[in-house]
GROMACS .gro file of C-alpha atoms in nm:
model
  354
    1UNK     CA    1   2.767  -5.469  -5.596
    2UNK     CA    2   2.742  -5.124  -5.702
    3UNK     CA    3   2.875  -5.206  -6.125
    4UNK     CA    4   3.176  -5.220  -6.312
    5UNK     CA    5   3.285  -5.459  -6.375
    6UNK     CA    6   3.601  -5.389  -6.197
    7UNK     CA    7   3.485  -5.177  -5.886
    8UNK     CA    8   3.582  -5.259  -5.539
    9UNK     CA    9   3.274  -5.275  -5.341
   10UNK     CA   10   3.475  -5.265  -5.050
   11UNK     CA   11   3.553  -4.943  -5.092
   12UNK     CA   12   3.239  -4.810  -5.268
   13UNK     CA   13   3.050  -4.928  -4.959
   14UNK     CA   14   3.246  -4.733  -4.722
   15UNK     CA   15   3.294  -4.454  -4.955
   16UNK     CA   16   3.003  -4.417  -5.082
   17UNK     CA   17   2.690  -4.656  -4.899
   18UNK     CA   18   2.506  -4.396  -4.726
   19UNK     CA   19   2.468  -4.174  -5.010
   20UNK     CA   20   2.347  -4.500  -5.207
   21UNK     CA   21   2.117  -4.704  -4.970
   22UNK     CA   22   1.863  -4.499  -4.821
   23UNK     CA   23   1.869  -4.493  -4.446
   24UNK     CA   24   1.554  -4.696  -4.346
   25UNK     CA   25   1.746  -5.001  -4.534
   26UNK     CA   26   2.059  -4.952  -4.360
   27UNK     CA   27   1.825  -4.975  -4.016
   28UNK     CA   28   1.675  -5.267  -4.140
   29UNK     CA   29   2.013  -5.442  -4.310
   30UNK     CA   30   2.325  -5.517  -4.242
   31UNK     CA   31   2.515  -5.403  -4.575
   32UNK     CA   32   2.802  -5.610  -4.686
   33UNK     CA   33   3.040  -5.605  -4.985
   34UNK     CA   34   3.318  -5.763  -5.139
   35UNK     CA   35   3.560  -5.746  -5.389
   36UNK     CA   36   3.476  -5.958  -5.702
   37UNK     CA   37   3.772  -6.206  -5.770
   38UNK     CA   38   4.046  -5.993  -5.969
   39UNK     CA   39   3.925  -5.651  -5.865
   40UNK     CA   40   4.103  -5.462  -5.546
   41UNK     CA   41   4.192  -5.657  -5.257
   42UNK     CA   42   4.093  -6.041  -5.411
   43UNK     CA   43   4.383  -6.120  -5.657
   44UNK     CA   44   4.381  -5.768  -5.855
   45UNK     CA   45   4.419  -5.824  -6.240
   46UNK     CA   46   4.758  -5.632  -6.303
   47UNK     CA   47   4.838  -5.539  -6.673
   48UNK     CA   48   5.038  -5.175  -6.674
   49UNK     CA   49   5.253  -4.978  -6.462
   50UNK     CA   50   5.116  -4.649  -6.339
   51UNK     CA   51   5.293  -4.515  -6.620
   52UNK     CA   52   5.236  -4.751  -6.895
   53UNK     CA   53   4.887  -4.641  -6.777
   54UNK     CA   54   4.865  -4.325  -6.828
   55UNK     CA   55   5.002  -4.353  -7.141
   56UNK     CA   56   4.705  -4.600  -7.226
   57UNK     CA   57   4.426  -4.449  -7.087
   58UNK     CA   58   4.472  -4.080  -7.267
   59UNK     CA   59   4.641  -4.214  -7.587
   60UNK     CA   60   4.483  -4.114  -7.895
   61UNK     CA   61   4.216  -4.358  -7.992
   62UNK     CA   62   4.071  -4.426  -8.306
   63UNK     CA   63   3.920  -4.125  -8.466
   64UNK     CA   64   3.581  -4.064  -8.518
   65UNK     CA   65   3.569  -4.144  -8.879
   66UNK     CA   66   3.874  -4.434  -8.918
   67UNK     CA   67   4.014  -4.520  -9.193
   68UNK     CA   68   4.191  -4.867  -9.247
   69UNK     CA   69   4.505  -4.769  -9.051
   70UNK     CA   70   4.343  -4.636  -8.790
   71UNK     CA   71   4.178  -5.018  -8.762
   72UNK     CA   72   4.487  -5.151  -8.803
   73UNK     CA   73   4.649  -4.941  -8.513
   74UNK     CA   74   4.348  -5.023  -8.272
   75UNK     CA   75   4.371  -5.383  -8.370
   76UNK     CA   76   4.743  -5.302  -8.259
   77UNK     CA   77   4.655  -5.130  -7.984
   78UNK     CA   78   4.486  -5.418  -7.822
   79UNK     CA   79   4.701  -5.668  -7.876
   80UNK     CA   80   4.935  -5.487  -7.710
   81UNK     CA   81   4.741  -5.426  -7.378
   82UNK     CA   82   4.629  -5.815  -7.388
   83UNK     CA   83   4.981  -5.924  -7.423
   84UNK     CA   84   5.059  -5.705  -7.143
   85UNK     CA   85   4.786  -5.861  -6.947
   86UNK     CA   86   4.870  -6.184  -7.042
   87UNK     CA   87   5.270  -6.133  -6.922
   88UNK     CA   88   5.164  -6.026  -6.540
   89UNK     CA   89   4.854  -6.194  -6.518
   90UNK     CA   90   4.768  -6.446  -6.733
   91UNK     CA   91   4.751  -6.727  -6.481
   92UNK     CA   92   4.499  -6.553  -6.340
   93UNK     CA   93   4.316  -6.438  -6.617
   94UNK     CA   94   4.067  -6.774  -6.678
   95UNK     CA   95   3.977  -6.744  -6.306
   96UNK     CA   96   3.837  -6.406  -6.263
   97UNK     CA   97   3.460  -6.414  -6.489
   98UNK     CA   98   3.089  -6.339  -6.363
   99UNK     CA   99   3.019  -6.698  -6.297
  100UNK     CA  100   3.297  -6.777  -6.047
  101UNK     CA  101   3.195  -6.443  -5.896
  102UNK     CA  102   2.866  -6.591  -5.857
  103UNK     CA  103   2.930  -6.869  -5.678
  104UNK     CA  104   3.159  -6.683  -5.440
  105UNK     CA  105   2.847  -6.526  -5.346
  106UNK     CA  106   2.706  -6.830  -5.265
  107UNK     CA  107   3.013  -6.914  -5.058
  108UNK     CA  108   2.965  -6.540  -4.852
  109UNK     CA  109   2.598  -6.644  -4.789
  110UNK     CA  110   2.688  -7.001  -4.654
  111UNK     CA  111   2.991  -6.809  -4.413
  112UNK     CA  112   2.765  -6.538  -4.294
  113UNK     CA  113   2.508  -6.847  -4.216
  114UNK     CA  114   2.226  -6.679  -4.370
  115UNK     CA  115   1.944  -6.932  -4.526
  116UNK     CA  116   1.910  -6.676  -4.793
  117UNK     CA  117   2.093  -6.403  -4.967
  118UNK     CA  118   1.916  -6.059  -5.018
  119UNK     CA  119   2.079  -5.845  -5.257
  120UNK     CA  120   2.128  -5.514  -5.432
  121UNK     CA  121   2.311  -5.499  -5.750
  122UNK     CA  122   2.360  -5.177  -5.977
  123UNK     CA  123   2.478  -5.194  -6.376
  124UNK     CA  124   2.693  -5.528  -6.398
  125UNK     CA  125   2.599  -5.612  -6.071
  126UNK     CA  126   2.285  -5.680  -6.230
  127UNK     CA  127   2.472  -5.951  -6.411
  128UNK     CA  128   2.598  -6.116  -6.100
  129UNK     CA  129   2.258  -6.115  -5.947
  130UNK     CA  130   2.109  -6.279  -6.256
  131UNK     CA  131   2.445  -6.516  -6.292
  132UNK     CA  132   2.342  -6.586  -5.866
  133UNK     CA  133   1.978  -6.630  -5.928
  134UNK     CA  134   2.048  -6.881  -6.213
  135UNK     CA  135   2.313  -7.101  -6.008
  136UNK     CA  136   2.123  -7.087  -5.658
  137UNK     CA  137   1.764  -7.003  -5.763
  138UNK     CA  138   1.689  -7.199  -5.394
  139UNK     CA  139   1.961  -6.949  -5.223
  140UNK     CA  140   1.785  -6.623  -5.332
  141UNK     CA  141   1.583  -6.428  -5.079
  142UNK     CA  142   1.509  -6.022  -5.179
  143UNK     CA  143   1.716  -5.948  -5.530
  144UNK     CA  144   1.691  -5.596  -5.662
  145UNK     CA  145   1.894  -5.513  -6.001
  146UNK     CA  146   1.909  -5.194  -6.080
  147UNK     CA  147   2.019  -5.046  -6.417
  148UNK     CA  148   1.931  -5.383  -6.616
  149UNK     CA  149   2.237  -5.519  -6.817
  150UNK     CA  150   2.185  -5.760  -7.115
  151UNK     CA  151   2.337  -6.073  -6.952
  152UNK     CA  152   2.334  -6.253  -7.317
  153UNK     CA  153   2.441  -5.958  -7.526
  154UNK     CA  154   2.526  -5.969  -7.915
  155UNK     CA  155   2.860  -5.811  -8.048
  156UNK     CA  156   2.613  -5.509  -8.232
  157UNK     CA  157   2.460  -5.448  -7.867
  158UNK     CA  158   2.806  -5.464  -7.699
  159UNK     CA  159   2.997  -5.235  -7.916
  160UNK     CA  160   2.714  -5.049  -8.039
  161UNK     CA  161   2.439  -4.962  -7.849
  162UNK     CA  162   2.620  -4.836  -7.582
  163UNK     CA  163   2.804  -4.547  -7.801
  164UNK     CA  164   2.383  -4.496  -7.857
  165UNK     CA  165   2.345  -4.372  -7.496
  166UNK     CA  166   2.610  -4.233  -7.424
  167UNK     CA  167   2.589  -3.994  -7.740
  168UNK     CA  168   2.219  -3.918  -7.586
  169UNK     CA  169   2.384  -3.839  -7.238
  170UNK     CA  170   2.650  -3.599  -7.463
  171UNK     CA  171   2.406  -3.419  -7.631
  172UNK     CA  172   2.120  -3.390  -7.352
  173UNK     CA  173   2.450  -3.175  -7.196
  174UNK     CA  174   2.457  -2.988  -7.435
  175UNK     CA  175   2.133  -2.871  -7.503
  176UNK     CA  176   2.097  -2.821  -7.114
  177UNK     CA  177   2.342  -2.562  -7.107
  178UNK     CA  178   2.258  -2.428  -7.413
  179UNK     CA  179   1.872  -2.359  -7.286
  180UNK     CA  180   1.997  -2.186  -6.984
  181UNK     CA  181   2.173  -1.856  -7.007
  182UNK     CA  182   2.346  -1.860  -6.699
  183UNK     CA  183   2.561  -2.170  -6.826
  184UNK     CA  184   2.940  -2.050  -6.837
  185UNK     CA  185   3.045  -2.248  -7.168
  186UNK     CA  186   2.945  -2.165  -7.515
  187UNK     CA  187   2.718  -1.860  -7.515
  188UNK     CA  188   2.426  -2.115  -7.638
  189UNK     CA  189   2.673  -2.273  -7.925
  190UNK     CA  190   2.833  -2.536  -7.686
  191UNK     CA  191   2.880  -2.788  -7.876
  192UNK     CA  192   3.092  -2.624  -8.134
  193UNK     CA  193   3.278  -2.442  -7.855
  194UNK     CA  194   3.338  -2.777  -7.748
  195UNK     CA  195   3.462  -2.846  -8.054
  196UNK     CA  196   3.731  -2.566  -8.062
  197UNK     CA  197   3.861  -2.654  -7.721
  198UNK     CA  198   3.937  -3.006  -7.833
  199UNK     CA  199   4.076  -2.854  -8.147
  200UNK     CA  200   4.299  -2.563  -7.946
  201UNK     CA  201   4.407  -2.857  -7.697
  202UNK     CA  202   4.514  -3.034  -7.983
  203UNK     CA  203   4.759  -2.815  -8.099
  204UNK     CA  204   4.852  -2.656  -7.800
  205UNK     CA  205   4.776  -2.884  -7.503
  206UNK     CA  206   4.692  -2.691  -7.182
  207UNK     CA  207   4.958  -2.722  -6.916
  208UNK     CA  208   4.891  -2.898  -6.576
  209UNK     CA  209   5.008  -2.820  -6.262
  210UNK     CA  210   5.124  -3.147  -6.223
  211UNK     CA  211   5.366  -3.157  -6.482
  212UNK     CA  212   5.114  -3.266  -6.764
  213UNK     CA  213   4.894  -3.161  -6.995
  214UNK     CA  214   4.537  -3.151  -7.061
  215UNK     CA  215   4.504  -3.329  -7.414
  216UNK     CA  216   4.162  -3.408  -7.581
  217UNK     CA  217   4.140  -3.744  -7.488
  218UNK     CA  218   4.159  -3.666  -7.125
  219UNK     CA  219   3.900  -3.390  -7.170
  220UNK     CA  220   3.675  -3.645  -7.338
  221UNK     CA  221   3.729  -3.862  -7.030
  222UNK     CA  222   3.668  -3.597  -6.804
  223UNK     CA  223   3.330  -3.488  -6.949
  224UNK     CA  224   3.199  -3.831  -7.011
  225UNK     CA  225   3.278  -3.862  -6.615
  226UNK     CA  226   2.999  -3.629  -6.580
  227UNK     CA  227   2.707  -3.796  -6.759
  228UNK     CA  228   2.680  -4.073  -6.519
  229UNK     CA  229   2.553  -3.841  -6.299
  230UNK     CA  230   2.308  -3.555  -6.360
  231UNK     CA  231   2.421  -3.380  -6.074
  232UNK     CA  232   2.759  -3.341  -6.231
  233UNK     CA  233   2.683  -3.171  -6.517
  234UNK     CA  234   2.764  -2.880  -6.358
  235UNK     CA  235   3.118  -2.980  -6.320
  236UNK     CA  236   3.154  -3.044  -6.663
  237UNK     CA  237   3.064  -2.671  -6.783
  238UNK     CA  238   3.278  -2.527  -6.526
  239UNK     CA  239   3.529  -2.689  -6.616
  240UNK     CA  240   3.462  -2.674  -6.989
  241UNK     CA  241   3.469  -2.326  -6.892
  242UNK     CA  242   3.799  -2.268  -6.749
  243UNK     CA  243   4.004  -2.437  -6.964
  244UNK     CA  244   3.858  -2.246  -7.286
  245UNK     CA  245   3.896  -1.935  -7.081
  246UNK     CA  246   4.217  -1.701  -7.122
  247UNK     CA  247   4.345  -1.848  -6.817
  248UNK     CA  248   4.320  -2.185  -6.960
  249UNK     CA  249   4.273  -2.384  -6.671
  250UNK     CA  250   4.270  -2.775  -6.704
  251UNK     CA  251   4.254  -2.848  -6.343
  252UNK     CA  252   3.889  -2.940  -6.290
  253UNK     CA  253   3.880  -3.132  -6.606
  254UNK     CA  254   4.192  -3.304  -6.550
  255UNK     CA  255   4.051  -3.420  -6.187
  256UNK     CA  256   3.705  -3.521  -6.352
  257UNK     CA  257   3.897  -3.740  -6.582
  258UNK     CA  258   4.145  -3.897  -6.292
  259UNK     CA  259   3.824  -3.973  -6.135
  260UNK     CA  260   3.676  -4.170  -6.396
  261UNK     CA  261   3.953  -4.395  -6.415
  262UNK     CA  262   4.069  -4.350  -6.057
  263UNK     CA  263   4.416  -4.206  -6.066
  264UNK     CA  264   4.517  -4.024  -5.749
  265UNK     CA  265   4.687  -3.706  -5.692
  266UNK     CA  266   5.006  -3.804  -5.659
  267UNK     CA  267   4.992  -4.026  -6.000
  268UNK     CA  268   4.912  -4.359  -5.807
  269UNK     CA  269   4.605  -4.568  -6.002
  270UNK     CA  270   4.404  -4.656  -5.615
  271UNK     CA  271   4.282  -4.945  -5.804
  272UNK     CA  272   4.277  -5.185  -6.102
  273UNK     CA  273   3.936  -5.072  -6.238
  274UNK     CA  274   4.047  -4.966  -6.616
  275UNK     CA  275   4.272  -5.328  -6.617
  276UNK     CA  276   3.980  -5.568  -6.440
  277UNK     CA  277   3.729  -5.430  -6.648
  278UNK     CA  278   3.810  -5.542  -7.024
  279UNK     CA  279   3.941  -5.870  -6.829
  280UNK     CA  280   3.630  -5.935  -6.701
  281UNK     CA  281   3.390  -5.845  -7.003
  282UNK     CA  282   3.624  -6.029  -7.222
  283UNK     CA  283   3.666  -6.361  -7.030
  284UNK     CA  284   3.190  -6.322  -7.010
  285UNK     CA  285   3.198  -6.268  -7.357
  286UNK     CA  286   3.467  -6.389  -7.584
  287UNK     CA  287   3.440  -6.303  -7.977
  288UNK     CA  288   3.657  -6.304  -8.271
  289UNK     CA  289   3.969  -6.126  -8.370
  290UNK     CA  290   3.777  -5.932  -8.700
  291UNK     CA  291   3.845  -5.578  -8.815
  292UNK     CA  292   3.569  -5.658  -9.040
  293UNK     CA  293   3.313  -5.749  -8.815
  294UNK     CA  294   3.337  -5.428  -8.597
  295UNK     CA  295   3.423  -5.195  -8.866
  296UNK     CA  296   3.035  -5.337  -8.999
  297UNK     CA  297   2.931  -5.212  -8.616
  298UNK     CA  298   3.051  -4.901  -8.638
  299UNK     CA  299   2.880  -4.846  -8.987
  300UNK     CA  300   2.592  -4.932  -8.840
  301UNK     CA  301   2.555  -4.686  -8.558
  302UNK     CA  302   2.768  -4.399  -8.644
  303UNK     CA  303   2.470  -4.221  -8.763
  304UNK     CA  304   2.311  -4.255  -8.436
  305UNK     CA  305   2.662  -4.203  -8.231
  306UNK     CA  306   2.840  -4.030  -8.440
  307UNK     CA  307   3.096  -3.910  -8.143
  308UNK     CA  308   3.096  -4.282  -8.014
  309UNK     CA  309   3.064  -4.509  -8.258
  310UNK     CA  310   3.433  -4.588  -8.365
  311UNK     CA  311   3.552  -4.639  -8.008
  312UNK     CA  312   3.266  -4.888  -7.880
  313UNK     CA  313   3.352  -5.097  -8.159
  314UNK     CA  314   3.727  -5.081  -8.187
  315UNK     CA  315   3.668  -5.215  -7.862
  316UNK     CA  316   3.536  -5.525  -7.928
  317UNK     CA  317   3.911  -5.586  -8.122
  318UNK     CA  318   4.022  -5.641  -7.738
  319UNK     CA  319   3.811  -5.909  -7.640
  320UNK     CA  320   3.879  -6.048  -7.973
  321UNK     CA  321   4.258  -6.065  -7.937
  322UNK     CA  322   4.241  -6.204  -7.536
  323UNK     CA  323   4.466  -6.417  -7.469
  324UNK     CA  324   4.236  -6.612  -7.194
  325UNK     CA  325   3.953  -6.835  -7.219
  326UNK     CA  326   3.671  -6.843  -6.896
  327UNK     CA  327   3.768  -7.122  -6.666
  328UNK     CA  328   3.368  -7.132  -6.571
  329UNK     CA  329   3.188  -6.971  -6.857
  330UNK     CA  330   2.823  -6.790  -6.813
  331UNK     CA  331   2.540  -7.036  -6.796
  332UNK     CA  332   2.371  -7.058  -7.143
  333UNK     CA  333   2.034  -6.922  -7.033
  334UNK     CA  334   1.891  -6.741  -6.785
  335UNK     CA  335   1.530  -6.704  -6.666
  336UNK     CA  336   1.295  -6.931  -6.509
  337UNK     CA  337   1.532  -7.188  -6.268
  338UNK     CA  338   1.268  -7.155  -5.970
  339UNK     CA  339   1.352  -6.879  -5.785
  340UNK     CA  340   1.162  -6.600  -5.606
  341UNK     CA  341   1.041  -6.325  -5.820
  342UNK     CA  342   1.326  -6.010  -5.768
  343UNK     CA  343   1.287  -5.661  -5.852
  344UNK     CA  344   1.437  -5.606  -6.223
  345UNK     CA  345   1.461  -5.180  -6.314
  346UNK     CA  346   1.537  -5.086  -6.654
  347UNK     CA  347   1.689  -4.703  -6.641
  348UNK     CA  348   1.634  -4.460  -6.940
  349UNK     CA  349   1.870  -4.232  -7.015
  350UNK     CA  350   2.183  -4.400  -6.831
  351UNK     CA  351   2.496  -4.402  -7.080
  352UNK     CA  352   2.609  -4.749  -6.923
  353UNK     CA  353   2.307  -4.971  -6.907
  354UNK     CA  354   2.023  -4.842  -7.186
   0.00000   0.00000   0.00000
């Protein structure tokens, strides 16, 4: 399971296996995947039309420094996309959590007729392994998770710590580009040329050449694309780059940004990712409908993520308005249930899993 939640492993497997598992495993294993219940081809969560999604995923969000209207409109916000959810899916909805997963996996290891299930999960799929490894300690053969999640998180280190990281990941690109002179954005200031793009795109969004235009949001979701990956930093100056530029080109960060929340070319979503991923999270960990509570997160860490902060708690307003409750909630604690010892890696410096 290579994370999400929401990812089709299907298709990450045969798009992207054999720049993931190094060869002498794939001599050695057979590598299989699936698609988690409610996530590409088992039973896809469906909330928004294409359009409806677009709309949603480059919408203004709440601003960096909200007031109480701006809490108010997220808290509207998300009721709106969980009512949504709830009007095409909500049948659905209770079925689709970590722990039914889990046991699916079971059911793949009993059909494949293996006595024991060797496994590689990355991010969240470090949740299903532990989730697997809880239920069927006695089914477990080799279990490496990768990118360590917090399967028992609190609401501070769900809406919190993340902004944390990925603020780190923000301004590690930064200073990256600003230590190397042959970086194409900012002439060493990129940050605050950064700033002035977002500012220019405000009031003059940059046209597309497919008919829309490159607002801030959708350069903030095209940059933050490229700190899951160090190798993609590049992409993210260059295309910094071009659309500050007098040509103002948007195209690069515009496909950066369709990328991230997989939108194809001819304005098509290929999958369900940005739907089955706050229905998934919130069925695993429901909380309370509180403008209070997160507005206290996000005056706890907006020192620390100042960039962040405000939007990794406003979304905890989501899970607090679901309309859903988990059919087959988490287990209530994880750790020593008898099986083998597995291979557990804590990353540093990854934006999704500190």
């Amino acid at each position: 399971n290579f994370g999400g939640p929401g990812a089709s492993g299907v298709t990450m497997l045969a798009d992207s296996g054999r720049n993931v598992v190094p060869t002498e495993i794939g001599r050695r294993f057979d590598l299989v995947a699936w698609d988690p219940r409610g996530t590409g081809r088992s039973a896809p969560v469906d909330c928004l039309t294409d359009a409806e999604m677009d709309a949603w995923a480059y919408a203004p969000g709440i601003p960096s420094a909200p007031t109480s209207s701006d809490w108010a409109k997220a808290r509207s916000d998300a009721l709106w996309f969980a009512q949504k959810c709830e009007e095409r899916s909500g049948a659905l909805l209770p079925y689709i959590g970590t722990t039914a997963s889990a046991r699916d996996m079971e059911r793949i290891r009993i059909a494949l007729g293996l006595p024991t299930l060797d496994y590689l999960g990355f991010s969240y799929g470090t949740e299903l392994g532990a989730v697997y490894s809880t239920l069927f300690p006695h089914s477990v053969g080799r279990l490496v998770l990768d990118g360590a999640v917090d399967p028992v998180p609190t609401d501070a280190s769900e809406y919190g710590e993340q902004g944390v990281s990925i603020q780190g990941a923000l301004d590690r690109l930064f200073a990256w580009c600003d230590a190397d002179a042959q970086c194409p954005f900012g002439n060493g200031r990129s940050r605050a040329a950064f700033d002035a793009l977002l500012a220019s795109a405000r009031r003059h969004p940059i046209a597309l050449g497919d008919g829309r235009t490159l607002v801030p949001e959708m350069i903030w979701t095209g940059v933050i694309m490229t700190l899951y990956n160090r190798d993609y930093w590049e992409y993210a100056v260059q295309g910094l780059a071009s659309a500050a530029g007098s040509s103002r080109d948007g195209s690069l960060l515009a496909m950066l940004a369709d990328s991230y929340v997989d939108r194809g070319a001819d304005g098509r979503y290929r999958s369900n990712i940005m739907e089955a991923f706050p229905a998934i999270g919130c069925i695993d960990h429901p909380t309370v409908d509180s403008v209070a509570r997160y507005r206290a997160i996000y005056e706890q860490f907006r020192r620390k993520a100042p960039d962040f902060a405000a939007g990794q708690a406003s979304g905890g307003l989501l899970c607090g308005v679901w309309p859903a409750k988990n059919a087959d909630p988490l287990p209530a604690t994880f750790g020593d249930t008898g099986a083998p010892h597995m291979l557990v890696i804590g990353t540093t410096g990854d934006p999704a899993t500190p």
